[in-house]
Coordinates of C-alpha atoms in Angstrom, one line a residue:
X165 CA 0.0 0.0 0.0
X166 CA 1.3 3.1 -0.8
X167 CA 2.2 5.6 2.5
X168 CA 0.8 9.1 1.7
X169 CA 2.9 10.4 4.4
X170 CA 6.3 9.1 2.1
X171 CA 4.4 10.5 -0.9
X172 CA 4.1 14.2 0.3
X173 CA 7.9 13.9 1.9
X174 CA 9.0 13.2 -2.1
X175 CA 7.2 16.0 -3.1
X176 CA 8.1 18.0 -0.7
X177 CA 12.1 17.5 -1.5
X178 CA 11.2 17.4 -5.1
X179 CA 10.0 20.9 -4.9
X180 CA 12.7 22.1 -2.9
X181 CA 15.1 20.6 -5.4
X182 CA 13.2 21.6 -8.6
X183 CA 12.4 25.6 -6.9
X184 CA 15.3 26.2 -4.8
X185 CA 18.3 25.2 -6.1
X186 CA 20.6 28.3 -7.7
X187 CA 23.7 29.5 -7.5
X188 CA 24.0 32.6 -5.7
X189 CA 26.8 34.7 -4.4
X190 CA 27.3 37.2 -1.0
X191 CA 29.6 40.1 -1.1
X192 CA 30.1 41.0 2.5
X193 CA 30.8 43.9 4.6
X194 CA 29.9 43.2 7.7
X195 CA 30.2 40.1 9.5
X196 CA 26.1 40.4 11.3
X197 CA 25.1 40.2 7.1
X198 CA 27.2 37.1 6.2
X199 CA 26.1 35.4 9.3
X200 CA 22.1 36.3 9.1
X201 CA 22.5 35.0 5.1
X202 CA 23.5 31.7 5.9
X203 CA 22.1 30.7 8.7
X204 CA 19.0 32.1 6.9
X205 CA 19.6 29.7 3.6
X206 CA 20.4 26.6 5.6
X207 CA 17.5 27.0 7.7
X208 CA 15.3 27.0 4.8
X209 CA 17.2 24.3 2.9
X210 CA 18.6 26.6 0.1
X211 CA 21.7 26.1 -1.1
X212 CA 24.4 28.2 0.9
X213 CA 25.7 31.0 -1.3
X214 CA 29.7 32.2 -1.2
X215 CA 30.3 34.2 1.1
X216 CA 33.7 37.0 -0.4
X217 CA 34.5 40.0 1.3
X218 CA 33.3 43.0 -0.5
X219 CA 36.1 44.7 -3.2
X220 CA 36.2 45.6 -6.7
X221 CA 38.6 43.1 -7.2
X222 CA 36.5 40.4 -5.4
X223 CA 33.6 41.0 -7.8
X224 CA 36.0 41.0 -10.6
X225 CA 37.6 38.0 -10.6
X226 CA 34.6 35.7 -8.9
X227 CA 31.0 36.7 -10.9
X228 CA 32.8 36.1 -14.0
X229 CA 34.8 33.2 -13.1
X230 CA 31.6 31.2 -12.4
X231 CA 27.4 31.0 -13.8
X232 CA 26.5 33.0 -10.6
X233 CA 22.1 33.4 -10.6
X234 CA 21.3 35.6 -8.0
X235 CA 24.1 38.4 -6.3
X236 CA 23.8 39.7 -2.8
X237 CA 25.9 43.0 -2.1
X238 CA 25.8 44.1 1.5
X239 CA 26.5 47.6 1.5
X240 CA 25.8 48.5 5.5
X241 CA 29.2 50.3 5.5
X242 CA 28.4 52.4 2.4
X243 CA 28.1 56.3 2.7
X244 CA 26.3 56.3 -0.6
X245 CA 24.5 53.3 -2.1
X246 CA 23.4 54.2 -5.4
X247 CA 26.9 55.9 -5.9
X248 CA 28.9 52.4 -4.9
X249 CA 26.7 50.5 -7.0
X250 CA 27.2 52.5 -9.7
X251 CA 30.2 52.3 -9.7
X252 CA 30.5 48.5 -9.5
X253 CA 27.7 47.9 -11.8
X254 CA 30.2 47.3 -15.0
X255 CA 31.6 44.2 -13.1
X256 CA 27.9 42.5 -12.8
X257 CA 26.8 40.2 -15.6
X258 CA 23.5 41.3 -16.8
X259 CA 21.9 38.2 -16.8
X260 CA 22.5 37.6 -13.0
X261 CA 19.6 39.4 -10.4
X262 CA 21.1 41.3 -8.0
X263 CA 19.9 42.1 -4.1
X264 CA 21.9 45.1 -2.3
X265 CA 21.4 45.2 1.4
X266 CA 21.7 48.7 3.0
X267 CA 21.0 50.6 5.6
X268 CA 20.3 53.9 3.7
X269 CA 16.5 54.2 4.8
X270 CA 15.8 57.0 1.4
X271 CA 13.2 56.6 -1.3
X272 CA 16.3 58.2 -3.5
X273 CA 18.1 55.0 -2.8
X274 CA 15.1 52.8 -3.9
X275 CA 14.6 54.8 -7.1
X276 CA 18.2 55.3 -8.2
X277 CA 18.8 51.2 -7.4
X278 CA 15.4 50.3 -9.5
X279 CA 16.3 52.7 -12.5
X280 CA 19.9 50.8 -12.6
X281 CA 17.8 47.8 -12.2
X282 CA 18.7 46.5 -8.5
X283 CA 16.8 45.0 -6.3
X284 CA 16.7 46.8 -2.9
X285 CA 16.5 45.5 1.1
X286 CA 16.3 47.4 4.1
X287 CA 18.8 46.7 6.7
X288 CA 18.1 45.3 9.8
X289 CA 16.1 42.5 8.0
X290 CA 15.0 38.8 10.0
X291 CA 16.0 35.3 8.2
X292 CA 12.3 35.0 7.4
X293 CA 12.1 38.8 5.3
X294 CA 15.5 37.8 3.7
X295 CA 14.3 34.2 2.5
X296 CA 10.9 35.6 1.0
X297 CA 12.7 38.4 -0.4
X298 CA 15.5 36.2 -2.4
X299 CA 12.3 33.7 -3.1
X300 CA 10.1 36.4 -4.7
X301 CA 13.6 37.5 -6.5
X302 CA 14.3 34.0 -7.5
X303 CA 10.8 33.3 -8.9
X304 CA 10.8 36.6 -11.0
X305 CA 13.9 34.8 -13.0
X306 CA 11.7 31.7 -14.0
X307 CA 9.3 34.2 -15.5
X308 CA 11.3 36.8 -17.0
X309 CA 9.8 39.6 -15.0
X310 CA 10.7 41.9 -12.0
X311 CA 14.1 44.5 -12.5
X312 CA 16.6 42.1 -13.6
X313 CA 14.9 42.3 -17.5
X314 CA 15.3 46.2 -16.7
X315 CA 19.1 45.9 -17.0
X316 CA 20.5 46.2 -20.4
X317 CA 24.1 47.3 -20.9
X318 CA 25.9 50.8 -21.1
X319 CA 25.7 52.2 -25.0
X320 CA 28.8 54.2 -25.4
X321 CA 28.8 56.2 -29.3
X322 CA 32.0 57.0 -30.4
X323 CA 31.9 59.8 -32.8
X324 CA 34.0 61.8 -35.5
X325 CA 33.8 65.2 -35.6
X326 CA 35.2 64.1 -39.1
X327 CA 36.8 60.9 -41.1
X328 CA 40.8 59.7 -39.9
X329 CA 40.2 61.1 -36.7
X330 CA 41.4 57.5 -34.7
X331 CA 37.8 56.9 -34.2
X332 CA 38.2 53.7 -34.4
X333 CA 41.2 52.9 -32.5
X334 CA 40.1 54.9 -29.8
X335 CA 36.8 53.0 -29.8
X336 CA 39.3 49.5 -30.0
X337 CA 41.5 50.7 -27.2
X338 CA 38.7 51.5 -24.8
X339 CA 37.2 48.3 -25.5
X340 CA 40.9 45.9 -25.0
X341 CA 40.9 48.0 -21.2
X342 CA 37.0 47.3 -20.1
X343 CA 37.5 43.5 -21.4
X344 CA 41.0 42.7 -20.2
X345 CA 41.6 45.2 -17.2
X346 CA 37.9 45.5 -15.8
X347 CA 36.5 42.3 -16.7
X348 CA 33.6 43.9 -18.2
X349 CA 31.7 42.2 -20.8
X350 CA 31.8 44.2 -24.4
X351 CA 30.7 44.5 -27.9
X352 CA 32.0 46.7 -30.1
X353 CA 29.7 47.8 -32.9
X354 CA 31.2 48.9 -36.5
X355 CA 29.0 51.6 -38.7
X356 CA 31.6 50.8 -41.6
X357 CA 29.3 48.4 -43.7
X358 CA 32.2 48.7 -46.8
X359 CA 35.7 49.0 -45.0
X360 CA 37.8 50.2 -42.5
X361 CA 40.4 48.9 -40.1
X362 CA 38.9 47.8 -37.3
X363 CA 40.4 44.1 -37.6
X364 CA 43.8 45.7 -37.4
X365 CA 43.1 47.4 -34.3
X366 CA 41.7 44.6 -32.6
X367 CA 44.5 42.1 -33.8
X368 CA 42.2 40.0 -35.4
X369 CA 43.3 37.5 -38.5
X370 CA 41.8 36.3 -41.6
X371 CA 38.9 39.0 -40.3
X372 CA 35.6 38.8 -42.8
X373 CA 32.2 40.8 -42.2
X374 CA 29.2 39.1 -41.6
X375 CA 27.2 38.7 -44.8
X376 CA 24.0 39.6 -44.1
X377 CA 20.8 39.3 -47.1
X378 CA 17.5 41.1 -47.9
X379 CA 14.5 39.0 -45.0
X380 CA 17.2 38.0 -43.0
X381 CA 15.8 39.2 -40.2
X382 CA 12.9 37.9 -38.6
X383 CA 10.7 37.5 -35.9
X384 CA 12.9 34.9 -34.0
X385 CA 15.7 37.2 -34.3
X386 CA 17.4 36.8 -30.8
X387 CA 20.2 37.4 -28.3
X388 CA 21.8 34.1 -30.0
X389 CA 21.5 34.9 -33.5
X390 CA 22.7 38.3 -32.6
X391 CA 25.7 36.7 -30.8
X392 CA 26.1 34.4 -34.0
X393 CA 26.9 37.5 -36.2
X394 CA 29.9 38.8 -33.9
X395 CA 33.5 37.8 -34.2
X396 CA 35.2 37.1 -31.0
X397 CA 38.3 39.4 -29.7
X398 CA 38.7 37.6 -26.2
X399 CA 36.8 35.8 -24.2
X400 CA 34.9 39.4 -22.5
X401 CA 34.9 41.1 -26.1
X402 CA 33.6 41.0 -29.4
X403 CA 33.0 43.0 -32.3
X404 CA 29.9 42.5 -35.1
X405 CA 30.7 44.3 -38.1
X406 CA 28.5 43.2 -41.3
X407 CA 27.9 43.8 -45.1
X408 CA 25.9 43.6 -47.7
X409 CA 25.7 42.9 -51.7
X410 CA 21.9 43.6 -51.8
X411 CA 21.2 46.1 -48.8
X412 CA 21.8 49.8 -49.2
X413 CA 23.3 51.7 -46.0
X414 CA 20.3 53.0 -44.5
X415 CA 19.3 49.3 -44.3
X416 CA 22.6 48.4 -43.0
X417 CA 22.2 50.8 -40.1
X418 CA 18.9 49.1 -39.5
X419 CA 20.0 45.5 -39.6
X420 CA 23.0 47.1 -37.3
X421 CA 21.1 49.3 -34.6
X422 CA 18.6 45.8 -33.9
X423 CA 21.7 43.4 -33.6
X424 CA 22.7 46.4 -31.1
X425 CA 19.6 46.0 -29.0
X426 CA 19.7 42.6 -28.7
X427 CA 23.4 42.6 -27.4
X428 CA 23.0 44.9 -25.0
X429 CA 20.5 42.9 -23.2
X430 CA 23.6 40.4 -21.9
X431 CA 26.9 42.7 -22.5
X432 CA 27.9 45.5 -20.0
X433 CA 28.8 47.6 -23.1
X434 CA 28.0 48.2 -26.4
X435 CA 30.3 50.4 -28.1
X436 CA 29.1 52.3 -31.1
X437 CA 32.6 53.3 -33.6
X438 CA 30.5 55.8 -35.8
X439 CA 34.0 57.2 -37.3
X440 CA 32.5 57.6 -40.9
X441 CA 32.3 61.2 -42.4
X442 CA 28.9 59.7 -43.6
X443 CA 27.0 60.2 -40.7
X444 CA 23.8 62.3 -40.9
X445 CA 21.2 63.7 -38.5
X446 CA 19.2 61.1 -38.1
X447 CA 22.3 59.2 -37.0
X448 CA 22.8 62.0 -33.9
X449 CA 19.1 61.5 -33.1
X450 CA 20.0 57.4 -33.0
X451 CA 22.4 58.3 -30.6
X452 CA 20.6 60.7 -28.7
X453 CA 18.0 58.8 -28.1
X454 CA 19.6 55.2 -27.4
X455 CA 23.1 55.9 -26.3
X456 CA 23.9 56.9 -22.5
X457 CA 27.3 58.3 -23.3
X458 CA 28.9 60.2 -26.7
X459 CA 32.6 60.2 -27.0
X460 CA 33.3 63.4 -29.5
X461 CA 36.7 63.4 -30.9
X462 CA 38.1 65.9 -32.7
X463 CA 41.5 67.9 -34.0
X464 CA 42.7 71.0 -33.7
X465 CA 41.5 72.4 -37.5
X466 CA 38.8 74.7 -38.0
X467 CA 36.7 72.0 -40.0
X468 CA 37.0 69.5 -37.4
X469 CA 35.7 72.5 -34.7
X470 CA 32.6 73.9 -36.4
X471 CA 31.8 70.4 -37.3
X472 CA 32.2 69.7 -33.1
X473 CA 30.2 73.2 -32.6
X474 CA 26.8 72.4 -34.9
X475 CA 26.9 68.4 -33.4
X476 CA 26.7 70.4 -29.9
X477 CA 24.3 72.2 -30.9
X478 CA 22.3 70.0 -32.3
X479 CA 22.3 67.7 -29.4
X480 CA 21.5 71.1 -27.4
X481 CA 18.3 71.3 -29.2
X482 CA 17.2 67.8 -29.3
X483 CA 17.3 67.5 -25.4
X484 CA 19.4 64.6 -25.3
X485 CA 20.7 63.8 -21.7
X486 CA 23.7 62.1 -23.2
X487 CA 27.2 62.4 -20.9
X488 CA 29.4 63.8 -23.1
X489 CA 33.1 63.1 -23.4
X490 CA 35.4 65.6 -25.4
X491 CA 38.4 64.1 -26.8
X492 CA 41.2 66.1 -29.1
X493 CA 43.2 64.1 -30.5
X494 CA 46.5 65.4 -32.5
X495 CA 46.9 62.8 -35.6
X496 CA 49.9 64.8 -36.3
X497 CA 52.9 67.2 -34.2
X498 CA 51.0 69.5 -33.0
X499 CA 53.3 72.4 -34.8
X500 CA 51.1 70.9 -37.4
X501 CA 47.9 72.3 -35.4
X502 CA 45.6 75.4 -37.2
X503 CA 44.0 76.1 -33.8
X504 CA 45.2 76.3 -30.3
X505 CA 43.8 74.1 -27.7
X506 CA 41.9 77.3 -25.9
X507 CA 41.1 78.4 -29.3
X508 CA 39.2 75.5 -29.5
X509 CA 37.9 75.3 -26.1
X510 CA 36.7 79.0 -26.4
X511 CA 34.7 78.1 -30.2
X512 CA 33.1 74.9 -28.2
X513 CA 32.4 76.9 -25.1
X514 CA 33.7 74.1 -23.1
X515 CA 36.6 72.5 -21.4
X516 CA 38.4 69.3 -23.6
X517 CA 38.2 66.1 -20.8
X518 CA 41.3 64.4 -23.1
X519 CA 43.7 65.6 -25.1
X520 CA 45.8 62.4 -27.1
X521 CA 48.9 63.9 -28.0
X522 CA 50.4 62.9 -31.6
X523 CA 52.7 59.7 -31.0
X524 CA 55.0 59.1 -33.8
X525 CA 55.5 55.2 -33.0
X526 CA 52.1 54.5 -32.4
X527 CA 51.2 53.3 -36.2
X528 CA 54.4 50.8 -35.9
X529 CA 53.5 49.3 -32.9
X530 CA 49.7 48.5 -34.1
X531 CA 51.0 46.8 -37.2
X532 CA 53.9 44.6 -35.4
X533 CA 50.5 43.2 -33.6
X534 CA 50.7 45.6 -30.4
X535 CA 48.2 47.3 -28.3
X536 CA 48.3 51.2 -27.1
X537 CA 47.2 50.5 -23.9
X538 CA 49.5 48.3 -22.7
X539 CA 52.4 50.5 -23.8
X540 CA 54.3 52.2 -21.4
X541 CA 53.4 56.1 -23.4
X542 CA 51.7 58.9 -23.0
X543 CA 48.5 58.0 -25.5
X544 CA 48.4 54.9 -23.1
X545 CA 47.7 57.0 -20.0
X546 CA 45.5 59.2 -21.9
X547 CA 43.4 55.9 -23.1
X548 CA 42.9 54.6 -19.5
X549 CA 42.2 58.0 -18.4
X550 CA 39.4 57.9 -21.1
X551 CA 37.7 54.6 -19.8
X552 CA 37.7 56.1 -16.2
X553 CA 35.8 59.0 -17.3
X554 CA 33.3 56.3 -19.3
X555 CA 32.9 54.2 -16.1
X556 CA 32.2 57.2 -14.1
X557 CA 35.5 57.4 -12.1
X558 CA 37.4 60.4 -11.3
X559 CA 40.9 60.6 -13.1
X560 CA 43.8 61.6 -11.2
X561 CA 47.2 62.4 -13.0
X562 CA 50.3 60.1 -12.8
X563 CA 53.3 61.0 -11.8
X564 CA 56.1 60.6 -13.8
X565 CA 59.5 60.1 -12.7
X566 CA 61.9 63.3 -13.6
X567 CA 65.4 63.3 -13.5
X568 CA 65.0 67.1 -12.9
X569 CA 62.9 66.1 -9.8
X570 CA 65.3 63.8 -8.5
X571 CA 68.4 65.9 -8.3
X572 CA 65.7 68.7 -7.0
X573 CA 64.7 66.2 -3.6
X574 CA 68.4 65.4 -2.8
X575 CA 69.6 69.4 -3.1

């Protein structure tokens, strides 16, 4: 005879297997958090999540070294939630959902977390508030719902006040550091449906454009097709660049701007190279409208200026809430230069964030193979000092070492 009691037991532990097993992850700052977590999961039967004190470098190395589901960040020692997490956000894969634990009582808090799409939990919290909480969390995943779906990665547009500019390396450069330095997870886009050297600056051999026909695209057009069309640059970084014998390059742009979307849903950046002369307006209001950041580079001519001047303006009268980056950056020795750097400054009625200086070697050093940013030069520095200002983090000048200096401390 079959015993109902042994019947509900099975599915009791069938449903606990089937609902509550995930992997999940704890970033701790105080030891009353990491303690009220576990003894919390194990008294509910869940699966234990790691428990790693709370660093950058913590983050870094242990979301992306493993398939982590659900991320706990205990921030009770923060001065300024939204701003931390911010900050970390670029090192959080988008497809994990993530709980911070504070004890910042402020609707501000709550907003700012839910726009950046982070779950939020009051500190102090009991075992039975923290278990329902990571349940409800939890079940949201199954069904595709809740803020998690809400977070879609950073859309950073590189643009050319005009073509030969180093658009393109720049836009290479800045995606090498995010992918090998801050293990952030990257897609760069290329508008150059006929050319260009983008393979070159990414060190990639035997490189080939995706092909891409007339009804290609259809209604199961997904994150993995998307991801089918890119070329992988390392295992954090990739780059889709496609073309066409039947499309024209308005289509192009349309085929190119969906793949986008559908990128950014699992990338922590999507990085738009628009370093074609070619571009028009309705390109700017693409950007405006999708992009969270725009990366204007420029050089010290006149043509290169008003071009900057009537973008800004543009932009100015759209409304667009971009964060914009200005860049000047000297393609040759800047005796070369028509324009003075305050000249410019003055015409664009702002201040230039980074100024590349001209470096004579850097051409032979990309062709032997090399990357800028792992050279010992000054367009090096002025590269990572570029990605800080894209992740949001204030840039403080290095010091280099001066004979001058030297002899100066030991008179």
């Amino acid at each position: 005879m079959l015993d109902i009691v042994d019947l509900l037991k099975s599915k009791n532990a069938e449903t606990v297997r089937n609902e509550d097993f995930f992997s999940a992850v704890l970033f701790n700052q105080t030891l009353e958090c990491k303690e009220l977590v576990e003894e919390a999961f194990r008294f509910e039967g869940i699966t234990t999540p790691a428990s790693i004190e709370n660093s950058d470098e913590n983050i870094r190395r242990h979301v992306r070294e493993s398939s982590v589901e659900v991320v706990l960040v205990d921030l009770n020692r923060s001065q300024n939630v939204a701003k931390d997490m911010e900050r970390i956000s670029h090192l959080l894969p988008n497809h994990a959902s993530v709980i911070v634990i504070g004890s910042e009582d402020a609707i501000s808090t709550i907003r700012n977390l839910k726009q950046m799409g982070f779950y939020y939990l009051f500190w102090p919290i009991t075992k039975v508030e923290l278990v329902d909480f990571v349940k409800h969390v939890y079940e949201n995943r199954k069904q595709q719902a809740g803020l998690g779906k809400n977070r879609i990665a950073k859309k950073v547009a590189f643009w050319g006040s005009k073509g030969g500019l180093g658009t393109t390396l720049l836009t290479s450069e800045v995606g090498l550091i995010l992918s090998d330095l801050k293990n952030s997870s990257c897609v760069i886009v290329d508008h150059n449906f006929t050319g260009g050297d983008i393979d070159i600056f990414l060190g990639i051999p035997d490189f080939e454009k995706r092909s891409v026909q007339k009804g290609g695209l259809t209604t199961s057009m997904d994150f993995s097709y998307a991801t089918s069309m890119t070329k992988k640059v390392n295992d954090m970084l990739s780059v889709i660049s496609i073309e066409s014998a039947e499309l024209n390059e308005l289509e192009l742009k349309e085929y190119i701007r969906i793949f986008a979307t559908e990128l950014a849903k699992q990338n922590n950046f999507i990085l738009e190279d628009l370093s074609r002369s070619v571009n028009s307006k309705k390109d700017l209001l693409y950007v405006s409208l999708e992009c969270d950041i725009f990366v204007l580079i420029i050089e010290p001519s006149v043509s290169s200026v008003r071009e900057a001047c009537r973008l800004i303006a543009e932009l100015d009268k759209i409304g667009s809430p971009l964060r914009c980056i200005l860049v000047m950056n000297y393609t040759k020795p800047e005796v070369s230069a028509t324009i003075s750097r305050a000249e410019v400054e003055k015409c664009l009625g702002q201040k230039i964030d980074i100024v590349c200086d001209f470096d004579k070697s850097a051409s032979k050093e990309i062709i032997e193979g090399k990357h800028i940013y792992q050279l010992n030069t000054a367009l090096s520095n002025n590269l990572h000092k570029l990605t800080g200002l894209i992740l949001g983090q204030q840039v403080v000048p290095i010091k280099r070492f001066s004979i001058k200096q030297l002899f100066k401390g030991l008179s």
